[in-house]
Coordinates of C-alpha atoms and ligand atoms in Angstrom, one line a residue:
M1 CA -1.5 -22.9 -5.1
A2 CA -0.2 -22.0 -8.6
A3 CA 2.9 -19.6 -8.9
I4 CA 1.9 -15.8 -9.8
N5 CA 3.6 -14.5 -12.6
H6 CA 3.3 -12.4 -16.1
K7 CA 2.7 -15.8 -18.2
T8 CA 0.2 -16.7 -15.1
L9 CA -1.9 -13.3 -15.2
R10 CA -5.2 -13.8 -16.1
E11 CA -5.1 -11.8 -18.8
D12 CA -8.8 -9.7 -17.8
E13 CA -8.6 -6.5 -16.5
F14 CA -11.0 -5.4 -14.0
F15 CA -9.5 -1.5 -13.5
F16 CA -9.2 0.7 -16.7
G17 CA -11.2 3.8 -17.8
H18 CA -10.3 5.3 -14.7
K19 CA -8.5 9.4 -15.2
A20 CA -5.5 8.8 -12.7
C21 CA -2.7 11.1 -13.8
A22 CA -0.2 9.3 -15.7
G23 CA 2.4 6.6 -14.2
C24 CA 0.3 6.7 -11.6
G25 CA 1.4 3.5 -9.2
A26 CA -1.4 3.6 -7.1
S27 CA -3.7 2.7 -9.8
L28 CA -1.6 -0.2 -10.8
V29 CA -1.3 -1.3 -7.8
L30 CA -5.6 -1.9 -8.4
R31 CA -5.1 -3.6 -11.8
H32 CA -2.7 -5.9 -10.4
V33 CA -4.7 -7.4 -7.3
L34 CA -8.1 -7.4 -9.0
K35 CA -6.4 -9.1 -12.2
I36 CA -5.5 -11.8 -8.8
L37 CA -8.8 -11.4 -6.6
G38 CA -10.8 -11.6 -10.3
P39 CA -14.7 -10.7 -10.4
N40 CA -16.2 -11.9 -7.1
A41 CA -14.2 -9.6 -4.8
V42 CA -15.8 -6.7 -3.9
S43 CA -13.7 -4.0 -2.7
V44 CA -14.2 -1.3 -1.2
L45 CA -12.4 2.5 -1.8
P46 CA -12.5 4.9 0.8
A47 CA -12.0 8.2 -0.1
G48 CA -9.1 8.9 -2.2
C49 CA -7.4 9.2 -4.8
M50 CA -8.5 6.5 -6.0
S51 CA -12.5 6.8 -5.4
A52 CA -11.9 9.9 -7.4
V53 CA -10.7 8.6 -10.6
G54 CA -12.8 5.2 -10.4
F55 CA -15.7 6.2 -9.5
N56 CA -17.1 8.7 -12.5
F57 CA -20.4 8.7 -13.3
P58 CA -22.3 7.1 -14.7
N59 CA -18.5 5.6 -16.2
L60 CA -17.5 3.2 -13.1
A61 CA -14.0 2.2 -13.8
F62 CA -14.4 -1.1 -12.3
Q63 CA -15.4 -4.6 -13.3
N64 CA -16.1 -6.3 -10.4
N65 CA -18.2 -4.6 -7.6
S66 CA -17.2 -1.5 -5.6
M67 CA -18.6 1.1 -3.3
I68 CA -16.7 3.9 -1.8
S69 CA -17.1 4.2 1.9
P70 CA -16.9 7.0 4.1
F71 CA -13.3 8.0 4.6
A72 CA -12.9 6.7 8.2
A73 CA -14.8 3.2 7.7
T74 CA -12.6 1.3 4.9
A75 CA -12.5 -2.2 7.5
P76 CA -16.4 -1.6 9.2
V77 CA -17.9 -1.3 5.3
M78 CA -15.7 -4.4 4.9
S79 CA -17.2 -6.3 7.7
G80 CA -20.4 -5.2 7.3
I81 CA -19.9 -6.7 3.7
R82 CA -18.7 -10.1 4.4
A83 CA -21.2 -10.6 7.1
G84 CA -24.1 -10.1 4.5
F85 CA -22.4 -12.1 2.3
D86 CA -21.8 -15.3 5.0
M87 CA -25.3 -14.9 5.9
R88 CA -26.9 -14.7 2.6
K89 CA -24.9 -18.4 1.9
K90 CA -26.1 -19.9 5.6
R91 CA -29.1 -18.9 4.3
G92 CA -29.1 -21.2 1.3
D93 CA -27.2 -18.3 -1.5
K94 CA -25.5 -19.6 -4.0
I95 CA -22.1 -17.4 -3.1
P96 CA -18.8 -17.8 -5.6
D97 CA -16.8 -19.7 -4.1
D98 CA -13.8 -17.0 -4.6
F99 CA -16.3 -14.5 -2.7
C100 CA -13.8 -12.1 -1.0
V101 CA -14.1 -8.9 0.2
V102 CA -10.5 -6.1 -0.1
G103 CA -10.6 -2.6 0.5
F104 CA -7.6 -0.4 -1.4
A105 CA -7.0 2.7 0.7
G106 CA -4.6 5.3 0.8
D107 CA -2.0 5.7 3.7
G108 CA -4.2 9.1 5.6
A109 CA -7.3 6.4 5.2
T110 CA -5.2 3.3 6.4
A111 CA -2.7 5.3 9.0
D112 CA -4.3 8.4 10.1
I113 CA -8.6 8.8 10.2
G114 CA -9.2 5.1 9.8
L115 CA -6.3 3.6 11.7
A116 CA -9.6 3.0 14.8
A117 CA -11.9 0.9 12.4
L118 CA -8.6 -0.7 10.8
S119 CA -7.6 -1.5 14.6
G120 CA -10.9 -3.2 15.5
A121 CA -11.6 -5.3 12.2
I122 CA -8.7 -7.1 13.1
D123 CA -9.3 -7.5 16.6
R124 CA -12.5 -9.1 15.5
D125 CA -10.4 -10.9 12.6
D126 CA -12.9 -9.8 10.5
N127 CA -12.7 -12.2 6.8
L128 CA -11.0 -9.4 4.8
L129 CA -8.0 -8.0 2.6
Y130 CA -6.8 -4.6 3.2
I131 CA -4.9 -2.7 0.9
C132 CA -2.6 0.1 1.7
Y133 CA -2.0 1.6 -1.0
D134 CA 1.2 4.8 0.6
N135 CA 2.1 7.0 -1.8
E136 CA 2.9 8.6 1.3
A137 CA 0.7 11.9 1.1
Y138 CA -3.2 13.3 0.6
M139 CA -3.1 13.2 -2.8
N140 CA -6.0 14.0 -3.5
T141 CA -6.8 17.2 -1.6
G142 CA -3.5 18.1 -3.4
V143 CA -1.0 16.7 -1.3
Q144 CA -0.8 17.7 2.6
K145 CA 1.3 15.6 5.3
S146 CA 0.0 12.3 6.2
S147 CA 1.7 10.6 9.0
L148 CA 2.9 8.5 6.8
T149 CA 5.3 11.0 5.0
P150 CA 8.6 10.5 4.9
F151 CA 11.3 12.8 7.3
G152 CA 12.7 16.1 5.0
A153 CA 9.3 15.2 2.0
K154 CA 8.1 18.6 1.3
T155 CA 3.9 18.7 0.6
T156 CA 1.4 21.8 1.5
N157 CA 1.8 22.0 4.5
T158 CA 5.1 21.1 5.2
P159 CA 6.5 23.9 3.2
V160 CA 10.2 24.1 2.7
G161 CA 11.2 27.7 4.3
T162 CA 13.4 29.9 6.6
Q163 CA 11.9 27.8 9.7
I164 CA 11.4 23.9 8.5
Q165 CA 12.5 22.9 5.4
G166 CA 9.8 19.5 4.5
A167 CA 7.5 17.1 6.9
L168 CA 9.4 16.9 10.9
S169 CA 8.2 14.0 11.5
N170 CA 9.5 10.2 10.8
K171 CA 7.2 8.0 8.7
K172 CA 4.8 5.8 10.8
N173 CA 5.4 2.6 10.8
M174 CA 1.9 0.6 9.9
F175 CA 3.5 -2.1 9.6
E176 CA 4.7 -3.3 12.5
I177 CA 1.4 -1.2 14.2
V178 CA -0.8 -4.1 12.8
A179 CA 1.6 -6.7 12.7
A180 CA 1.7 -5.6 16.4
H181 CA -2.2 -7.0 16.8
N182 CA -0.7 -10.8 16.0
I183 CA -3.1 -10.8 12.6
S184 CA -3.2 -13.7 10.5
Y185 CA -1.1 -12.2 7.5
A186 CA 0.4 -8.9 7.1
A187 CA 2.4 -7.7 4.7
T188 CA 4.8 -5.1 2.6
A189 CA 5.4 -4.5 -0.6
S190 CA 6.1 -2.1 -3.7
I191 CA 4.8 -2.2 -7.0
G192 CA 8.2 -2.0 -8.0
Y193 CA 8.9 -5.8 -6.8
L194 CA 5.5 -7.0 -8.7
P195 CA 6.3 -10.6 -8.4
D196 CA 6.9 -10.2 -4.7
F197 CA 3.8 -8.5 -4.6
L198 CA 1.3 -10.6 -6.3
K199 CA 2.8 -13.4 -4.7
K200 CA 2.0 -12.4 -1.3
V201 CA -1.7 -11.2 -2.9
A202 CA -2.1 -14.6 -4.1
K203 CA -0.9 -16.2 -0.2
A204 CA -3.6 -13.5 1.3
K205 CA -6.7 -14.3 -1.1
D206 CA -6.9 -18.3 0.6
M207 CA -6.7 -17.2 4.3
P208 CA -8.9 -16.3 7.0
G209 CA -8.7 -13.9 9.0
T210 CA -8.4 -10.4 8.6
R211 CA -5.0 -9.9 6.0
Y212 CA -2.9 -6.5 5.3
I213 CA -0.2 -5.8 2.5
H214 CA 1.1 -2.3 2.8
V215 CA 2.0 -1.5 -0.4
I216 CA 5.1 1.7 -1.8
A217 CA 2.4 3.6 -4.7
P218 CA 5.3 6.5 -6.4
C219 CA 3.0 8.8 -7.1
P220 CA 5.1 11.5 -9.5
T221 CA 2.7 14.5 -8.5
G222 CA 3.2 14.8 -5.8
W223 CA 6.3 13.6 -5.5
G224 CA 7.6 15.2 -7.9
H225 CA 9.0 12.9 -10.9
A226 CA 9.1 12.7 -14.1
D227 CA 6.0 9.5 -14.4
K228 CA 8.0 8.1 -16.6
D229 CA 9.7 6.7 -13.9
T230 CA 7.0 5.2 -11.2
I231 CA 8.7 1.5 -11.0
N232 CA 12.4 3.0 -10.7
F233 CA 11.9 5.2 -7.3
A234 CA 9.3 1.9 -6.5
K235 CA 12.4 0.0 -7.0
A236 CA 15.2 2.5 -6.0
I237 CA 13.5 2.9 -1.9
V238 CA 13.9 -0.3 -1.7
D239 CA 16.6 -1.0 -3.2
C240 CA 18.3 2.1 -1.2
G241 CA 16.8 0.6 2.2
L242 CA 14.3 2.7 3.1
W243 CA 11.0 0.5 3.0
Y244 CA 11.8 -3.2 3.0
L245 CA 9.7 -5.6 1.7
A246 CA 9.1 -8.1 4.2
E247 CA 5.6 -11.1 6.4
Y248 CA 4.4 -11.4 8.9
E249 CA 2.7 -14.5 9.7
A250 CA 2.8 -16.7 12.8
G251 CA 4.3 -14.0 15.1
D252 CA 7.2 -14.1 13.3
Y253 CA 9.1 -11.6 11.3
K254 CA 10.1 -12.5 8.0
I255 CA 13.0 -10.7 5.4
S256 CA 11.7 -11.0 1.7
R257 CA 14.3 -8.5 0.1
R258 CA 17.6 -8.1 1.7
P259 CA 19.9 -5.8 -0.1
K260 CA 23.4 -6.4 -0.6
E261 CA 24.9 -3.0 -1.3
F262 CA 22.7 -0.2 0.0
G263 CA 22.0 2.2 -3.1
S264 CA 22.5 6.3 -2.2
I265 CA 19.7 7.6 -0.9
K266 CA 21.2 10.9 -2.0
D267 CA 20.3 10.2 -5.3
Y268 CA 16.8 8.5 -4.6
L269 CA 15.8 12.1 -2.6
H270 CA 17.1 14.9 -4.5
S271 CA 15.9 13.0 -7.4
Q272 CA 12.6 14.5 -6.6
S273 CA 11.4 17.9 -6.0
R274 CA 9.4 17.1 -2.4
F275 CA 12.9 16.0 -1.7
R276 CA 15.6 18.8 -3.4
A277 CA 15.9 21.2 -0.5
L278 CA 17.7 18.6 2.3
D279 CA 20.9 19.1 3.1
D280 CA 24.0 17.0 3.4
A281 CA 23.1 16.9 7.7
A282 CA 19.3 15.7 7.2
I283 CA 20.8 12.9 4.5
A284 CA 23.2 11.6 6.9
H285 CA 20.5 11.8 9.4
I286 CA 18.2 9.6 7.1
E287 CA 21.2 7.5 6.3
A288 CA 21.7 7.1 9.8
E289 CA 18.1 5.9 10.6
R290 CA 18.0 3.2 7.9
D291 CA 21.2 1.3 9.3
A292 CA 19.8 1.4 12.1
K293 CA 16.7 -0.3 11.4
W294 CA 18.2 -2.8 9.2
A295 CA 20.7 -3.2 12.3
Y296 CA 17.9 -4.3 14.4
I297 CA 16.3 -6.4 11.3
D298 CA 19.6 -8.3 10.5
T299 CA 19.7 -9.2 13.8
H300 CA 15.5 -10.0 14.6
W301 CA 13.6 -11.2 11.9
S302 CA 14.6 -14.6 9.9
Ligands
LIG1 C1 -13.9 13.0 6.5 C2 -13.3 13.5 5.5 N1 -12.4 14.2 5.6 C3 -11.2 14.5 4.5 C4 -12.0 15.2 3.5 C5 -11.1 14.9 2.1 N2 -10.3 13.9 1.5 C6 -10.8 13.1 0.4 S1 -9.6 12.4 -0.6 C7 -8.2 12.8 0.5 C8 -6.8 12.9 1.2 C9 -6.7 11.1 0.8 O1 -5.6 11.2 1.3 P1 -4.8 9.5 1.7 O2 -5.8 8.5 2.0 O3 -3.5 9.1 1.3 O4 -5.2 8.4 -0.5 P2 -4.7 9.2 -1.6 O5 -5.1 10.6 -1.7 O6 -3.9 10.1 -1.8 O7 -5.1 8.7 -3.3 C10 -9.5 14.2 1.9 C11 -8.3 14.5 2.9 C12 -12.9 13.6 3.5 N3 -13.2 13.1 2.0 N4 -14.1 13.4 4.8
LIG2 S1 -2.2 12.9 -8.0 FE1 -0.6 10.8 -7.2 S2 -1.7 9.1 -6.7 FE2 -3.1 10.7 -7.6 S3 -4.0 10.4 -8.7 FE3 -2.3 11.1 -9.5 S4 -0.3 10.0 -10.0 FE4 -2.3 9.1 -8.4
LIG3 MG1 -2.0 9.4 0.2

């Protein structure tokens, strides 16, 4: 496999002219993944920001074949497309060698409403590449909490007031839930560490079975940061240890990047309006959870 970097990445664009907000992290996920997969990838997108900004009749922002699935059904729609093409191939139709089915689903579509359907596809080991772009809330409907919204984040249904201060629950660990299926390949990534993300996509592209990549994609609108700072936040969440870059393959977890020293969680949180109300006790709680997680990773993962 040729190394993927800014020099080897193809110049063709497959996702452009969309209506995402300035600084949208998720749109960068689609743009870069499709540059790796190329024109013969078929994309499936459930309801969410990326389908809302990418399919504006009569302007389709995709150059490759793409369709919207029901909110809950990203994975089964992908499985159906794959089965249809496999059948055509058996009948002797010419199918390009680099044909693949890719899903781009948000955190809500993946970790909440689409979780059972995704689990079924992994159980069947269907041949598909599922990308969860995680902006940590239901953004397209105006910033509601999903099960991937982190503790303390302000959303429209986890407000900051006298009774509660933002989300009360912790972010669900989708990567480890998927890995627990003993999936062929799973990885985490961040658009702040693009070469690592692209390398994982290129690797997953050529693998059989179900592949899952979970990528952090900041949303200036929902997180409350300047649009020019999207990449900085996508880096900072990794550097302060609140998001880890890892792979799961052949039954093993492997860390892709271990920060030598963690960046400041307080700086990361307080520079976004969704976390601004968090007090020192809440931040100390988040730090303690981070340290416990990394203590486990350092002891058990390679
Ligand atoms: C069955 C169903 N329930 C609710 C909706 C409304 N809806 C459309 S997009 C969306 C939010 C999606 O959130 P997420 O998957 O995180 O993607 P994002 O918008 O953040 O990109 C919701 C709730 C829907 N389209 N279909
Ligand atoms: S609301 Fe967020 S995820 Fe949706 S298009 Fe705007 S920046 Fe992107
Ligand atoms: Mg979302």
